[in-house]
Amino acid sequence: MIKFLDLQKINLAHQQEIEEKLIQTFRSGWYLLGKEVKTFEDNLKAYLGATDVIGVANGLDALRLILRAYMELGIMKKGDEILVPANTYIASLLAISDNGLVPVLVEPNPETFNIEISKLEEKITPRTRAIMLVHLYGRVVWDKDIEKLVTKHQLKIIEDNAQAIGAEWNGIKTGNLGDAAGFSFYPGKNLGALGDGGAVSCKDEELGKTIRALANYGSNEKYVNMYQGLNSRLDEIQASVLDIKLKYIDSKNARRRAIALEYCSRITNPAIVLPPLPEKDTEHVWHLFVIKTSNREKLQNYLSENEIQTLIHYPIPPHKQMAYKEMNELSFPVTEKIHKEVLSLPISPVMTDEEVEKLIQTINQYQA
Ligand SMILES: *Cc1c(COP(=O)(O)O)cnc(C)c1O
């Protein structure tokens, strides 16, 4: 059986180091806002080249807190609009609407699945304050045109980097391209905790300070509350494990890249539309390897009969969800088509060469 993602195997690759650290953190008697979080924040900051990194409880909170901080700083207010790709994971939208801001959906490019940069400007209104760029499936979305656009319209760029830690554009890490970025350390992400975790990176010290306060009841000084904040902290146990795994992220991403290149060069079945190779000057981190096919159910059943697990990211677009009833009648044909055709094949740093080989052979023998 080729599992979609073998989390146990991923974490057991560092069993001794992680277990020793867990015991040490357990015995330290200090579980929140301590040296493990500080060390991880500093190391992630150095890795990204960011000005500030703040550990938070999860990826959704990271994005919520960035927007909330912009509101506290008077840069955004309720009813303002944030552009966001229509085919993203719903959490990107939840972060926006939770703050009383309005998600304005933009169609993706049907090949790369990333937001269509040329369609951004037509969606900008006097109420637009930011673009939320999502490096979906680990593929970088960035372009010089974005820089021109945000300067011209005075917009902020928030990166949803939940799926793309380690990705790069011209040597700059995603999460350090825009003004601020949210990271998720959900166990299945490229850098996964043993539970929930997240982080914000940003370039502005004042923004960082505001987010740090907001994530801790709105307080930078114990019992002195500047804002009506939340409790959204990364804990010491998760930070200590993440700090170990951060050391290996580049080699794990390199293994994903090698597998993706094998798939791209050797899956030749005409029923399968492969994702394009990464754009030049970018490093893709292949959080997911997403193909398109017209009869998805048939392919998924065939692979399952051949003991290959696949998943769909995502079966229903946000604007068709009950949670966003007000958008249900809107039409995003590119997004809707993507949601009908995509299928994610197994890809992970712990897949063996034999598994990669079996997957390629099996899929090439599929008859549509
Ligand atoms: C996982 C994910 C999130 C949310 O992260 P959590 O840690 O699960 O809250 C947000 N956006 C995208 C694109 C994601 O993939």
Coordinates of C-alpha atoms and ligand atoms in Angstrom, one line a residue:
M1 CA 0.0 0.0 0.0
I2 CA 1.4 3.4 -1.0
K3 CA 0.0 5.8 1.6
F4 CA -0.9 9.3 0.6
L5 CA 1.3 10.6 3.4
D6 CA 3.0 8.5 6.1
L7 CA 3.3 10.9 9.0
Q8 CA 4.6 8.2 11.3
K9 CA 7.5 7.5 9.0
I10 CA 8.2 11.2 8.5
N11 CA 8.5 11.8 12.2
L12 CA 10.3 8.5 13.0
A13 CA 13.1 9.6 10.7
H14 CA 14.2 11.8 13.6
Q15 CA 13.0 9.6 16.4
Q16 CA 15.9 9.8 18.8
E17 CA 16.5 13.5 18.4
I18 CA 12.8 14.3 18.8
E19 CA 12.2 12.0 21.8
E20 CA 15.2 13.4 23.7
K21 CA 13.9 16.9 23.1
L22 CA 10.4 16.0 24.2
I23 CA 11.6 14.6 27.4
Q24 CA 13.8 17.7 28.0
T25 CA 11.0 20.1 27.4
F26 CA 8.7 18.0 29.5
R27 CA 11.1 18.0 32.4
S28 CA 11.9 21.7 32.1
G29 CA 8.6 22.7 33.7
W30 CA 8.2 25.6 31.2
Y31 CA 5.5 25.1 28.6
L32 CA 4.5 28.5 27.0
L33 CA 6.4 31.6 25.9
G34 CA 9.8 30.3 26.8
K35 CA 13.1 29.6 25.2
E36 CA 12.0 26.9 22.8
V37 CA 9.6 29.2 21.1
K38 CA 12.2 32.0 21.1
T39 CA 14.8 29.7 19.5
F40 CA 12.5 28.4 16.9
E41 CA 11.3 31.9 16.0
D42 CA 14.9 33.1 15.7
N43 CA 15.9 30.2 13.5
L44 CA 12.9 30.5 11.3
K45 CA 13.6 34.2 11.0
A46 CA 17.2 33.5 9.9
Y47 CA 16.0 30.8 7.5
L48 CA 13.6 33.2 5.8
G49 CA 15.6 36.4 6.1
A50 CA 12.6 38.0 7.7
T51 CA 12.6 41.0 10.1
D52 CA 10.3 39.3 12.7
V53 CA 8.7 35.8 13.2
I54 CA 6.0 35.2 15.8
G55 CA 4.9 31.7 16.7
V56 CA 1.1 31.3 16.9
A57 CA -1.4 28.5 17.4
N58 CA -2.0 27.5 13.8
G59 CA -2.0 28.7 10.2
L60 CA -5.5 30.1 10.2
D61 CA -4.7 32.3 13.3
A62 CA -1.4 33.4 11.6
L63 CA -3.5 34.9 8.7
R64 CA -6.3 36.2 11.0
L65 CA -3.7 37.9 13.2
I66 CA -1.9 39.7 10.3
L67 CA -5.2 41.2 9.1
R68 CA -6.3 42.0 12.7
A69 CA -3.0 43.8 13.3
Y70 CA -3.5 45.9 10.1
M71 CA -6.9 46.9 11.5
E72 CA -5.6 47.8 14.9
L73 CA -2.9 49.9 13.1
G74 CA -5.6 51.7 11.2
I75 CA -4.4 50.4 7.8
M76 CA -7.6 48.4 7.2
K77 CA -11.2 48.7 8.5
K78 CA -14.3 46.5 8.4
G79 CA -15.7 46.2 4.9
D80 CA -12.4 46.7 3.2
E81 CA -11.6 44.2 0.4
I82 CA -8.9 41.6 0.1
L83 CA -8.2 39.9 -3.2
V84 CA -7.7 36.1 -2.8
P85 CA -7.6 33.2 -5.2
A86 CA -11.0 31.5 -5.7
N87 CA -9.5 28.0 -5.6
T88 CA -7.5 28.3 -2.3
Y89 CA -8.1 26.2 0.8
I90 CA -11.0 27.8 2.7
A91 CA -8.8 28.9 5.6
S92 CA -7.5 31.8 3.5
L93 CA -11.0 33.2 3.2
L94 CA -11.9 32.5 6.8
A95 CA -9.0 34.7 8.0
I96 CA -10.5 37.6 5.9
S97 CA -14.1 37.3 6.7
D98 CA -13.5 36.6 10.4
N99 CA -12.1 40.1 10.6
G100 CA -15.1 41.7 8.9
L101 CA -13.1 42.2 5.8
V102 CA -14.5 41.1 2.4
P103 CA -12.8 38.3 0.4
V104 CA -12.8 39.2 -3.4
L105 CA -12.2 36.1 -5.3
V106 CA -9.9 36.0 -8.3
E107 CA -9.7 33.1 -10.8
P108 CA -6.5 31.0 -10.9
N109 CA -4.4 30.1 -13.9
P110 CA -5.8 26.6 -15.0
E111 CA -2.3 25.2 -15.4
T112 CA -0.4 26.4 -12.4
F113 CA -3.5 26.6 -10.1
N114 CA -2.1 29.9 -8.7
I115 CA -3.9 33.2 -8.8
E116 CA -3.9 34.8 -12.3
I117 CA -1.8 37.9 -11.8
S118 CA -3.1 39.5 -15.0
K119 CA -6.7 39.4 -13.5
L120 CA -5.8 41.2 -10.3
E121 CA -6.0 44.8 -11.5
E122 CA -9.6 44.5 -12.8
K123 CA -10.7 43.5 -9.3
I124 CA -9.2 46.4 -7.5
T125 CA -11.6 49.0 -6.1
P126 CA -11.2 52.0 -3.8
R127 CA -11.8 49.6 -0.9
T128 CA -9.1 47.1 -1.8
R129 CA -6.4 47.0 0.8
A130 CA -4.4 43.9 0.2
I131 CA -3.8 40.9 -2.0
M132 CA -3.5 37.5 -0.3
L133 CA -1.2 35.4 -2.4
V134 CA -1.4 31.7 -1.8
H135 CA 1.6 29.6 -2.9
L136 CA -0.8 26.8 -3.6
Y137 CA 0.6 23.2 -3.5
G138 CA 4.0 24.6 -2.8
R139 CA 4.3 26.5 -6.1
V140 CA 5.6 30.1 -6.0
V141 CA 3.3 32.9 -7.2
W142 CA 5.2 36.1 -7.7
D143 CA 6.1 38.4 -10.4
K144 CA 7.6 41.9 -10.9
D145 CA 4.1 43.0 -12.1
I146 CA 2.8 42.4 -8.6
E147 CA 5.3 44.8 -7.1
K148 CA 4.2 47.5 -9.6
L149 CA 0.5 46.9 -8.9
V150 CA 0.9 47.2 -5.1
T151 CA 2.9 50.4 -5.4
K152 CA 0.4 51.9 -7.8
H153 CA -2.7 51.0 -5.7
Q154 CA -1.0 51.2 -2.2
L155 CA -1.8 47.6 -1.3
K156 CA -0.4 45.2 1.2
I157 CA 0.7 41.8 0.2
I158 CA 0.0 39.0 2.6
E159 CA 1.3 35.6 1.7
D160 CA -0.5 32.4 2.7
N161 CA 2.6 30.3 2.9
A162 CA 1.0 27.4 4.6
Q163 CA 1.9 25.0 1.8
A164 CA 5.2 26.5 0.7
I165 CA 7.8 26.7 3.4
G166 CA 11.3 26.7 1.7
A167 CA 10.0 27.8 -1.7
E168 CA 12.0 30.6 -3.4
W169 CA 11.7 33.3 -6.0
N170 CA 15.1 34.6 -7.3
G171 CA 16.7 33.4 -4.1
I172 CA 14.2 35.1 -1.8
K173 CA 12.1 32.7 0.3
T174 CA 8.3 32.8 0.1
G175 CA 7.1 34.3 3.3
N176 CA 9.6 37.1 2.8
L177 CA 8.4 38.4 -0.6
G178 CA 5.3 40.4 0.6
D179 CA 4.7 42.4 3.7
A180 CA 3.7 39.6 6.0
A181 CA 3.1 35.9 5.7
G182 CA 1.2 33.1 7.5
F183 CA 2.7 29.6 8.0
S184 CA 1.0 26.4 9.1
F185 CA 2.7 23.6 10.9
Y186 CA -0.3 21.3 10.7
P187 CA 1.2 17.8 10.8
G188 CA 0.7 17.1 7.1
K189 CA 2.4 20.3 5.9
N190 CA 6.1 20.2 4.7
L191 CA 7.2 21.4 8.1
G192 CA 4.7 19.6 10.4
A193 CA 4.4 19.7 14.2
L194 CA 3.0 16.9 16.4
G195 CA -0.3 18.8 16.5
D196 CA -1.3 22.3 15.6
G197 CA 1.2 25.2 15.1
G198 CA 1.7 28.3 13.0
A199 CA 3.8 31.4 12.6
V200 CA 3.7 34.8 11.1
S201 CA 6.7 36.4 9.4
C202 CA 6.8 40.1 8.6
K203 CA 9.1 42.9 7.5
D204 CA 7.7 45.6 9.7
E205 CA 8.7 45.8 13.4
E206 CA 5.6 47.6 14.4
L207 CA 3.4 45.1 12.7
G208 CA 5.3 42.2 14.4
K209 CA 5.0 43.8 17.8
T210 CA 1.2 44.3 17.3
I211 CA 0.8 40.6 16.2
R212 CA 2.8 39.4 19.2
A213 CA 0.5 41.3 21.5
L214 CA -2.7 40.3 19.7
A215 CA -1.7 36.6 20.0
N216 CA -1.3 37.0 23.8
Y217 CA -4.6 38.6 24.9
G218 CA -3.6 41.9 23.3
S219 CA -0.7 42.3 25.8
N220 CA 3.0 42.9 25.4
E221 CA 3.4 43.4 29.2
K222 CA 1.7 41.1 31.7
Y223 CA -1.7 42.5 32.8
V224 CA -1.4 45.5 30.6
N225 CA -3.7 45.1 27.6
M226 CA -3.4 47.3 24.5
Y227 CA -5.9 45.4 22.4
Q228 CA -8.8 43.0 22.7
G229 CA -6.6 40.2 21.7
L230 CA -6.9 36.4 21.5
N231 CA -4.9 33.5 22.9
S232 CA -3.0 32.1 20.0
R233 CA 0.4 30.8 21.0
L234 CA 2.8 28.2 19.8
D235 CA 3.7 26.0 22.7
E236 CA 7.1 25.0 23.8
I237 CA 6.7 21.3 23.0
Q238 CA 5.6 22.0 19.4
A239 CA 8.3 24.7 19.0
S240 CA 11.0 22.3 20.2
V241 CA 10.0 19.6 17.7
L242 CA 9.7 22.2 14.9
D243 CA 13.1 23.5 15.6
I244 CA 14.6 20.1 15.0
K245 CA 12.6 19.5 11.8
L246 CA 13.5 23.0 10.5
K247 CA 17.1 21.8 10.2
Y248 CA 16.1 19.2 7.7
I249 CA 13.5 21.1 5.7
D250 CA 15.7 21.8 2.7
S251 CA 16.7 18.1 2.3
K252 CA 13.1 17.0 2.7
N253 CA 12.0 19.5 0.1
A254 CA 14.8 18.4 -2.2
R255 CA 13.5 14.8 -2.0
R256 CA 10.0 16.0 -2.9
R257 CA 11.5 17.9 -5.8
A258 CA 13.3 14.8 -7.1
I259 CA 10.1 12.7 -6.9
A260 CA 8.1 15.4 -8.7
L261 CA 10.7 15.6 -11.5
E262 CA 10.5 11.8 -11.9
Y263 CA 6.7 12.0 -12.1
C264 CA 6.9 14.9 -14.6
S265 CA 9.3 13.2 -16.9
R266 CA 8.0 9.7 -16.7
I267 CA 4.3 9.8 -16.4
T268 CA 3.3 9.7 -20.0
N269 CA -0.3 8.5 -19.9
P270 CA -2.3 11.0 -22.2
A271 CA -5.2 10.8 -19.8
I272 CA -3.2 12.6 -17.2
V273 CA -2.5 16.3 -17.3
L274 CA 0.7 16.9 -15.3
P275 CA 1.4 20.1 -13.4
P276 CA 3.9 22.3 -15.3
L277 CA 7.5 22.4 -14.2
P278 CA 8.4 25.2 -11.9
E279 CA 8.7 28.7 -13.4
K280 CA 12.3 29.7 -14.0
D281 CA 14.1 31.4 -11.1
T282 CA 11.7 29.6 -8.6
E283 CA 12.1 26.7 -6.2
H284 CA 8.9 24.8 -5.9
V285 CA 8.5 22.7 -2.7
W286 CA 5.8 20.3 -4.0
H287 CA 3.6 20.2 -0.9
L288 CA 1.1 18.4 -3.2
F289 CA 1.5 16.8 -6.6
V290 CA -1.7 17.6 -8.3
I291 CA -2.7 16.3 -11.7
K292 CA -5.9 16.8 -13.7
T293 CA -7.9 14.1 -15.5
S294 CA -11.4 14.2 -17.0
N295 CA -12.7 11.0 -15.4
R296 CA -11.3 11.5 -11.9
E297 CA -13.4 8.9 -10.1
K298 CA -12.3 6.2 -12.5
L299 CA -8.7 7.0 -12.0
Q300 CA -9.0 7.3 -8.3
N301 CA -10.7 3.9 -8.1
Y302 CA -8.1 2.3 -10.4
L303 CA -5.3 3.6 -8.2
S304 CA -7.0 2.5 -5.1
E305 CA -7.5 -1.0 -6.5
N306 CA -3.8 -0.9 -7.1
E307 CA -3.1 0.1 -3.5
I308 CA -2.2 3.7 -4.2
Q309 CA -3.9 6.3 -2.0
T310 CA -4.9 9.6 -3.5
L311 CA -6.8 12.6 -2.2
I312 CA -8.6 15.6 -3.7
H313 CA -7.5 19.1 -2.9
Y314 CA -10.2 20.3 -2.9
P315 CA -13.5 18.8 -3.8
I316 CA -15.7 21.9 -3.3
P317 CA -14.5 25.5 -3.9
P318 CA -15.0 28.0 -1.1
H319 CA -17.7 30.0 -3.0
K320 CA -19.8 26.8 -3.3
Q321 CA -19.7 26.1 0.5
M322 CA -22.6 26.6 2.8
A323 CA -20.3 28.7 4.9
Y324 CA -20.3 31.3 2.1
K325 CA -24.0 31.3 1.1
E326 CA -23.7 34.8 -0.2
M327 CA -21.2 33.7 -2.8
N328 CA -23.0 30.5 -3.9
E329 CA -24.5 32.1 -7.0
L330 CA -21.2 33.6 -8.2
S331 CA -19.5 32.0 -11.2
F332 CA -15.8 31.0 -11.3
P333 CA -15.6 28.6 -14.2
V334 CA -11.9 28.0 -14.1
T335 CA -12.0 27.3 -10.4
E336 CA -15.1 25.1 -10.8
K337 CA -13.5 23.0 -13.5
I338 CA -10.3 22.6 -11.4
H339 CA -12.3 21.3 -8.5
K340 CA -13.9 18.6 -10.8
E341 CA -10.6 17.4 -12.3
V342 CA -7.8 17.6 -9.7
L343 CA -6.3 14.6 -8.0
S344 CA -3.3 14.6 -5.7
L345 CA -0.8 11.8 -6.0
P346 CA 1.3 10.6 -3.1
I347 CA 4.5 12.7 -2.7
S348 CA 6.6 12.8 0.5
P349 CA 10.2 12.8 1.6
V350 CA 9.8 9.3 2.9
M351 CA 8.5 7.6 -0.3
T352 CA 11.0 5.0 -1.5
D353 CA 12.3 4.7 -5.0
E354 CA 10.3 1.5 -5.4
E355 CA 7.1 3.3 -4.4
V356 CA 7.8 6.0 -6.9
E357 CA 8.5 3.4 -9.6
K358 CA 5.4 1.5 -8.8
L359 CA 3.3 4.7 -9.0
I360 CA 4.7 5.7 -12.4
Q361 CA 4.2 2.2 -13.8
T362 CA 0.7 1.8 -12.5
I363 CA -0.5 5.2 -13.7
N364 CA 1.1 4.7 -17.1
Q365 CA -0.9 1.4 -17.5
Y366 CA -4.2 3.1 -16.7
Q367 CA -6.7 3.0 -19.5
A368 CA -9.1 6.0 -19.4
Ligands
LIG1 C1 -3.3 24.4 6.0 C2 -3.7 25.7 5.4 C3 -4.1 26.8 6.1 C4 -4.5 26.7 7.6 O1 -3.5 26.2 8.4 P1 -3.9 25.5 9.8 O2 -2.6 25.4 10.5 O3 -4.5 24.2 9.5 O4 -4.9 26.4 10.5 C5 -4.3 28.0 5.5 N1 -4.1 28.1 4.2 C6 -3.7 27.1 3.4 C7 -3.5 27.3 1.9 C8 -3.5 25.8 4.0 O5 -3.1 24.8 3.2

